[in-house]
Coordinates of N, CA and C and ligand atoms in Angstrom, one line a residue:
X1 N 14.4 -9.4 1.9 CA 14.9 -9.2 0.5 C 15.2 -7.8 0.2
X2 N 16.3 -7.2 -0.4 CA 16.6 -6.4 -0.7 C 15.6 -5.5 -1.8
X3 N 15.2 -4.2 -1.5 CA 14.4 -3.7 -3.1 C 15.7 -2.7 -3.8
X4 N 14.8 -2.8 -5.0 CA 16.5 -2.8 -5.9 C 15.8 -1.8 -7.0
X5 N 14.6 -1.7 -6.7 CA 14.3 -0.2 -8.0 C 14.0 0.9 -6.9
X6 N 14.4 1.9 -7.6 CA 14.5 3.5 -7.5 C 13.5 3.7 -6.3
X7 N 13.8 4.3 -5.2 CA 13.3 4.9 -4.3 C 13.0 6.5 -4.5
X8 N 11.8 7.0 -4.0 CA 11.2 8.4 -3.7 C 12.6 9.2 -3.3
X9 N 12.6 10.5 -3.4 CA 13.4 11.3 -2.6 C 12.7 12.7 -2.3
X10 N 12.2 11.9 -1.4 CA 11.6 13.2 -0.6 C 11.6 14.7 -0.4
X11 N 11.3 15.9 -0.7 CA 11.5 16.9 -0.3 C 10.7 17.8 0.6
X12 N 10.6 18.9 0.8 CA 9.8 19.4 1.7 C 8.6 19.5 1.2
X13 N 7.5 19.8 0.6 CA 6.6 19.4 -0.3 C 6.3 18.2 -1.0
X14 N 6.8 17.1 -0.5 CA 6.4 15.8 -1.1 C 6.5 15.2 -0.1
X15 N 7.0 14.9 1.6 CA 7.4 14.2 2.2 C 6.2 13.9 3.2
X16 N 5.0 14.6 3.3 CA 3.9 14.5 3.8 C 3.0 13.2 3.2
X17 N 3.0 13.2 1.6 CA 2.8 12.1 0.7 C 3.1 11.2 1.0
X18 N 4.2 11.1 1.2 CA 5.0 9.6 1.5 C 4.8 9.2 3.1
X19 N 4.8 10.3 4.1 CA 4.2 9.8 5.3 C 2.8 9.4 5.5
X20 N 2.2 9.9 4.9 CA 0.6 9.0 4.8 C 0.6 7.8 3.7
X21 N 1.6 7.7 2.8 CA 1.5 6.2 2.3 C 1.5 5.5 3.4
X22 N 2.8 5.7 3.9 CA 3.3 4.7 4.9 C 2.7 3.9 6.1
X23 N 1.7 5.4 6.0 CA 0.7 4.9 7.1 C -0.5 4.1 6.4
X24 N -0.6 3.8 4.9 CA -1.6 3.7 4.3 C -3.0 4.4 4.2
X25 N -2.3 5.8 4.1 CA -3.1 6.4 3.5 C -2.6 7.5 2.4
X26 N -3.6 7.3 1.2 CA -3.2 8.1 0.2 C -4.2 9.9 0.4
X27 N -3.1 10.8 0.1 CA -3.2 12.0 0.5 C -2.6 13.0 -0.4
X28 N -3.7 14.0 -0.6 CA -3.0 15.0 -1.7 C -3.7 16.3 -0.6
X29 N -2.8 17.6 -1.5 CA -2.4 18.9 -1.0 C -3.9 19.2 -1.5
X30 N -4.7 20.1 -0.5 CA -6.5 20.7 -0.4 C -6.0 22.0 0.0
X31 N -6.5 23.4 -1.3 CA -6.6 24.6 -0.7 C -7.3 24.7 0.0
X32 N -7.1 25.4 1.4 CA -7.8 26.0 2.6 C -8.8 27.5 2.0
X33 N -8.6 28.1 1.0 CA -9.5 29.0 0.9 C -10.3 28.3 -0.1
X34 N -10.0 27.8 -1.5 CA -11.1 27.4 -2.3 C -11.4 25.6 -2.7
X35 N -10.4 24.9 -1.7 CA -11.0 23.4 -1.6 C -10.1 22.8 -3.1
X36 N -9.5 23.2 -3.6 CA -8.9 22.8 -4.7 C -8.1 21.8 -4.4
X37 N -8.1 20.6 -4.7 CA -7.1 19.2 -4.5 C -6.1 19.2 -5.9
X38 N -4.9 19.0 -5.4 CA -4.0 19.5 -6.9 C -2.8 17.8 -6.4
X39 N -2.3 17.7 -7.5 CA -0.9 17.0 -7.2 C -0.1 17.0 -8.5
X40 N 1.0 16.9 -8.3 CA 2.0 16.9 -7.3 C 1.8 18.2 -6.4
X41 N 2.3 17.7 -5.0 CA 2.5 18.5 -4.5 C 3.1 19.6 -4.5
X42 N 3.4 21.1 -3.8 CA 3.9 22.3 -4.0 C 3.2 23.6 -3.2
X43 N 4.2 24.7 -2.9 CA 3.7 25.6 -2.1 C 2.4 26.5 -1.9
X44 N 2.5 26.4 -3.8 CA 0.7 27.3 -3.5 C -0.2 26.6 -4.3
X45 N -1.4 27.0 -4.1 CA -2.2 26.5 -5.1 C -2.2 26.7 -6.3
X46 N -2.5 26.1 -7.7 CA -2.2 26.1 -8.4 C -3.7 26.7 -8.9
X47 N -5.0 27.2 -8.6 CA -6.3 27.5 -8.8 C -6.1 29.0 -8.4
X48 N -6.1 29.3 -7.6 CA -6.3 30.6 -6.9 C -5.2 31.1 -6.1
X49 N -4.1 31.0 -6.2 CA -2.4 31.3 -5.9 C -2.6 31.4 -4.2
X50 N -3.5 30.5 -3.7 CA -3.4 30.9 -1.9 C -2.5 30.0 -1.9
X51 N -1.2 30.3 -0.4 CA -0.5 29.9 0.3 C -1.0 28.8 1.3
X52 N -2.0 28.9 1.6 CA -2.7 28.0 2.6 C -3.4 26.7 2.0
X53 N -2.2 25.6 2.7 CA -2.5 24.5 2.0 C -3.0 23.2 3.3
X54 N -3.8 22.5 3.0 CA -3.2 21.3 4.3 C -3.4 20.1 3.4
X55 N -2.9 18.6 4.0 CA -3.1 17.7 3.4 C -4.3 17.0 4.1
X56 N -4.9 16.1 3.0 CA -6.4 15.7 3.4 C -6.1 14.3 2.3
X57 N -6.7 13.5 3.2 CA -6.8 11.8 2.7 C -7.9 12.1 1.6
X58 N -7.9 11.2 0.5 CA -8.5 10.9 -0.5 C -9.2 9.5 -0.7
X59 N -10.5 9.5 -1.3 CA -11.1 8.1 -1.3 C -10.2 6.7 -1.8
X60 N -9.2 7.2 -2.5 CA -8.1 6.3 -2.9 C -8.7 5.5 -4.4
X61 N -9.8 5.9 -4.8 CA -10.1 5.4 -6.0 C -10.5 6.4 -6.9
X62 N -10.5 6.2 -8.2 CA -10.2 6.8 -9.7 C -10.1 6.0 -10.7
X63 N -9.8 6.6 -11.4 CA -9.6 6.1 -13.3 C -8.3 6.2 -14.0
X64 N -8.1 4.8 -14.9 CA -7.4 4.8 -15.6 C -7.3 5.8 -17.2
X65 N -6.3 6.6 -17.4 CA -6.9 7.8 -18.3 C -5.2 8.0 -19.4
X66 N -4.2 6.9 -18.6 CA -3.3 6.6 -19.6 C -2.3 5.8 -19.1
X67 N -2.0 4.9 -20.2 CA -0.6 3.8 -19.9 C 0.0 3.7 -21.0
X68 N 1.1 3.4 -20.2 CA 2.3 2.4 -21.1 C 2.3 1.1 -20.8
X69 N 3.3 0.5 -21.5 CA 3.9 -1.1 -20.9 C 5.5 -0.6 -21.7
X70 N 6.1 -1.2 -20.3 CA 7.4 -0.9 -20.6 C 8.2 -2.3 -20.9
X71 N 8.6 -2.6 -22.3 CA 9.3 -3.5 -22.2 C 11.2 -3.7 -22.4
X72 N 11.7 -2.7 -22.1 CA 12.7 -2.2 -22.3 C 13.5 -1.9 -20.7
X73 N 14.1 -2.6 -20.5 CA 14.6 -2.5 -19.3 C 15.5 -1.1 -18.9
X74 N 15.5 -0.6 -18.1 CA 15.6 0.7 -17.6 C 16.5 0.4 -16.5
X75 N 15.8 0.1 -15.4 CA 16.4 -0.6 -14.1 C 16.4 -1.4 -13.6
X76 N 17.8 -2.2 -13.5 CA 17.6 -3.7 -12.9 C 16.9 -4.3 -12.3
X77 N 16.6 -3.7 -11.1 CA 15.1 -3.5 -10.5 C 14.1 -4.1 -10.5
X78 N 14.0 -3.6 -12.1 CA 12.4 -4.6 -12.8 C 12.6 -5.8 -13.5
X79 N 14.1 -5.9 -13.6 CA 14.0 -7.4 -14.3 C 12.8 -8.4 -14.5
X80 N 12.8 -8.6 -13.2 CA 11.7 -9.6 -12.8 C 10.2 -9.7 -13.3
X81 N 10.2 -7.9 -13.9 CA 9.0 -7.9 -14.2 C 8.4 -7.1 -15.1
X82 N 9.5 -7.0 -16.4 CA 9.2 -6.7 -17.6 C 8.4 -7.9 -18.5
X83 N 7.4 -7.9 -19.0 CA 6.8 -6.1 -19.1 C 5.9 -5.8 -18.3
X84 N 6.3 -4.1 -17.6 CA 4.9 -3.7 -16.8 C 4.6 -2.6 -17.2
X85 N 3.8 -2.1 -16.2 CA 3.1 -0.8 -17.0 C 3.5 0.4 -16.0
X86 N 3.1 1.4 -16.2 CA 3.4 2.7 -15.6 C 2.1 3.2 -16.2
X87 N 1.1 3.5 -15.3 CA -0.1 4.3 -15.5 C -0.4 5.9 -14.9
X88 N -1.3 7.0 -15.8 CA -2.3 7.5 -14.9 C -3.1 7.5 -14.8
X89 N -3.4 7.5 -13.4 CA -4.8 7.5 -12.6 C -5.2 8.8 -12.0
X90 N -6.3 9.2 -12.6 CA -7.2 10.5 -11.7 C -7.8 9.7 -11.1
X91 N -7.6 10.5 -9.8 CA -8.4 10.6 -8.7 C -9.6 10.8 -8.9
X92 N -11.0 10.2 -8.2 CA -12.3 11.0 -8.0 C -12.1 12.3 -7.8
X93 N -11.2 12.3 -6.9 CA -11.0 14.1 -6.4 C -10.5 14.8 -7.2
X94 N -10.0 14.6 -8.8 CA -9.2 15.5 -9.6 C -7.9 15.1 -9.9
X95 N -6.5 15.0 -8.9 CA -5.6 15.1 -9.3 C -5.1 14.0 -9.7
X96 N -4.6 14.2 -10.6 CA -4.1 12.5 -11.5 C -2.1 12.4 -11.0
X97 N -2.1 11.1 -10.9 CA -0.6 10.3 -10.4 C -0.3 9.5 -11.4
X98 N 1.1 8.9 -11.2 CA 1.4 8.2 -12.0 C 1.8 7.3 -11.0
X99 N 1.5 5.6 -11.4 CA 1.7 4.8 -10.3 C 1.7 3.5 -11.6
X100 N 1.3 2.3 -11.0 CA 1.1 0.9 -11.4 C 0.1 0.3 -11.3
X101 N -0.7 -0.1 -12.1 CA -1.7 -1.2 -12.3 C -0.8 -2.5 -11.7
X102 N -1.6 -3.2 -10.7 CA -1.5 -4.0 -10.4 C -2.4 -5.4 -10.3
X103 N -2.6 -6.5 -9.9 CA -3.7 -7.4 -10.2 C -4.2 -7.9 -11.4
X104 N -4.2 -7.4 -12.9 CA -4.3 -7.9 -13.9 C -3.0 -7.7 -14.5
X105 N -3.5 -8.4 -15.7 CA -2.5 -8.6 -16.9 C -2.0 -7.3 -17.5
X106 N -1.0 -6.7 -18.0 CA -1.4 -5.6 -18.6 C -2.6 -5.3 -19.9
X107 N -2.5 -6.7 -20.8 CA -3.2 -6.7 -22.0 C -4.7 -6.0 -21.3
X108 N -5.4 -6.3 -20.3 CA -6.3 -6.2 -19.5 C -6.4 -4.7 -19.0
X109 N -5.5 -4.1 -19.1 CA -5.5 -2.6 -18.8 C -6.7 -1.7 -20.0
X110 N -7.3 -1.1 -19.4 CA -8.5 -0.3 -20.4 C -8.4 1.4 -20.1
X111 N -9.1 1.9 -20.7 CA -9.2 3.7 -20.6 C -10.5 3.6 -19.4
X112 N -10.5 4.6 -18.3 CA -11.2 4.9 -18.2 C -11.7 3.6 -17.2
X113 N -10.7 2.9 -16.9 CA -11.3 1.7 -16.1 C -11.5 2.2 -14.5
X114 N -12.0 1.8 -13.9 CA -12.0 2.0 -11.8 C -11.2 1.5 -11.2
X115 N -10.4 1.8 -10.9 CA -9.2 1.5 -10.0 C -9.6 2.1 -8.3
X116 N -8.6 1.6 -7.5 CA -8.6 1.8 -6.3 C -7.1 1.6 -5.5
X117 N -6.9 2.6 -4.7 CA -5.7 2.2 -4.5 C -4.8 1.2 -3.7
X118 N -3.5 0.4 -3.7 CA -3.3 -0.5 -2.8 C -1.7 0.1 -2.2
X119 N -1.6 -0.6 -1.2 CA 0.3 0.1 -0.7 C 0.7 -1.0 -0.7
X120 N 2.1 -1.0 -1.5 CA 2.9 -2.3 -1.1 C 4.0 -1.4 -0.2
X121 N 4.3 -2.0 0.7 CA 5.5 -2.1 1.5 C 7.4 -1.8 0.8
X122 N 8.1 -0.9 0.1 CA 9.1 -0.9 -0.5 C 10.2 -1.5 0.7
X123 N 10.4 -0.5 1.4 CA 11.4 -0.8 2.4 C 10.4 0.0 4.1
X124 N 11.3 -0.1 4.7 CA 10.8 0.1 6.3 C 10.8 1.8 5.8
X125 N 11.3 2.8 5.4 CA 11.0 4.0 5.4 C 9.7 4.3 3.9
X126 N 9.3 3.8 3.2 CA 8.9 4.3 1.7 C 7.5 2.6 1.3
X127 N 6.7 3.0 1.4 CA 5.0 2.1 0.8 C 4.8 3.2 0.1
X128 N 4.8 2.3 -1.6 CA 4.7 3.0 -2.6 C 2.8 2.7 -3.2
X129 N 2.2 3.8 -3.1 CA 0.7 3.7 -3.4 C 0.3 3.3 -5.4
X130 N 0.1 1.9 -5.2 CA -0.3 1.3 -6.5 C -1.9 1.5 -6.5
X131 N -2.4 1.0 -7.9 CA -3.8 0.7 -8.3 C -4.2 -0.6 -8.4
X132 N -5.3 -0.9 -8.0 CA -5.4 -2.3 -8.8 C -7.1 -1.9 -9.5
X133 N -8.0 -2.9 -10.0 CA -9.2 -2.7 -10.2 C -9.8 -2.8 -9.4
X134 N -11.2 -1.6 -9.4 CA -12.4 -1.8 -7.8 C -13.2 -3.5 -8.3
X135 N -13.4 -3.3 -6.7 CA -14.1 -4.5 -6.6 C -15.6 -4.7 -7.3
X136 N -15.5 -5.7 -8.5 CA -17.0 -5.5 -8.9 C -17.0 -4.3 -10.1
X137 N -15.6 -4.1 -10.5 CA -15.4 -3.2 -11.5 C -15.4 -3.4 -12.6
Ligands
LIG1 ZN1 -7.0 27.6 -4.0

């Protein structure tokens, strides 16, 4: 089946992200001098301006800390599945993303809830890293 909503576009600072989705694993930029985990990605730290960055896998779970529900169609794409949501989630580790609640209803969406992260599969190049709720959460 064809996917029909909006793909990533990679750049040099984001394309590391997307190669550990793919492998299923979710990964954010760790300063090498003061341990600082930041996202979005980018050249220097955003704590203490060092250049020295590497990427480091993350527990993949966090908290819900804001949503929408979109019921207004944007991109064809989502036809199928308006209304959904577009959330953020912090990390345990700090840096908060914007991704998708998945597994429940939206109505069922809470502040501050535990999420965990899942990968769906987009196309053969791009697994886009969703949330659902932790287990026993
Ligand atoms: Zn730093």
């Amino acid at each position: 089946m064809e996917y029909t909503k909006p793909l990533p576009k990679p750049d040099v600072w984001s394309r590391p992200f997307w190669e550990h989705a793919k492998n299923g694993v979710l990964a954010t930029q760790a300063c090498v001098k003061c341990g600082h985990r930041f996202f979005p990605p980018g050249p220097v730290c955003p704590s203490c301006y060092s250049f020295e960055l590497e990427w480091k896998p993350v527990s993949g779970k966090g908290k819900v800390v804001s949503w929408v529900v979109f019921h207004q169609l944007y991109y064809k794409g989502f036809a199928d599945e308006i209304p959904y949501n577009v959330a953020l989630v912090q990390l345990d580790e700090g840096p908060m993303m914007y991704t998708n609640i998945v597994g429940i209803p939206n109505e069922q969406i809470s502040m501050n809830m535990p999420v965990e992260v899942v990968f769906e599969k987009a196309t053969d190049e791009f697994t886009i890293p969703k949330f659902k709720p932790q287990a026993g959460g």
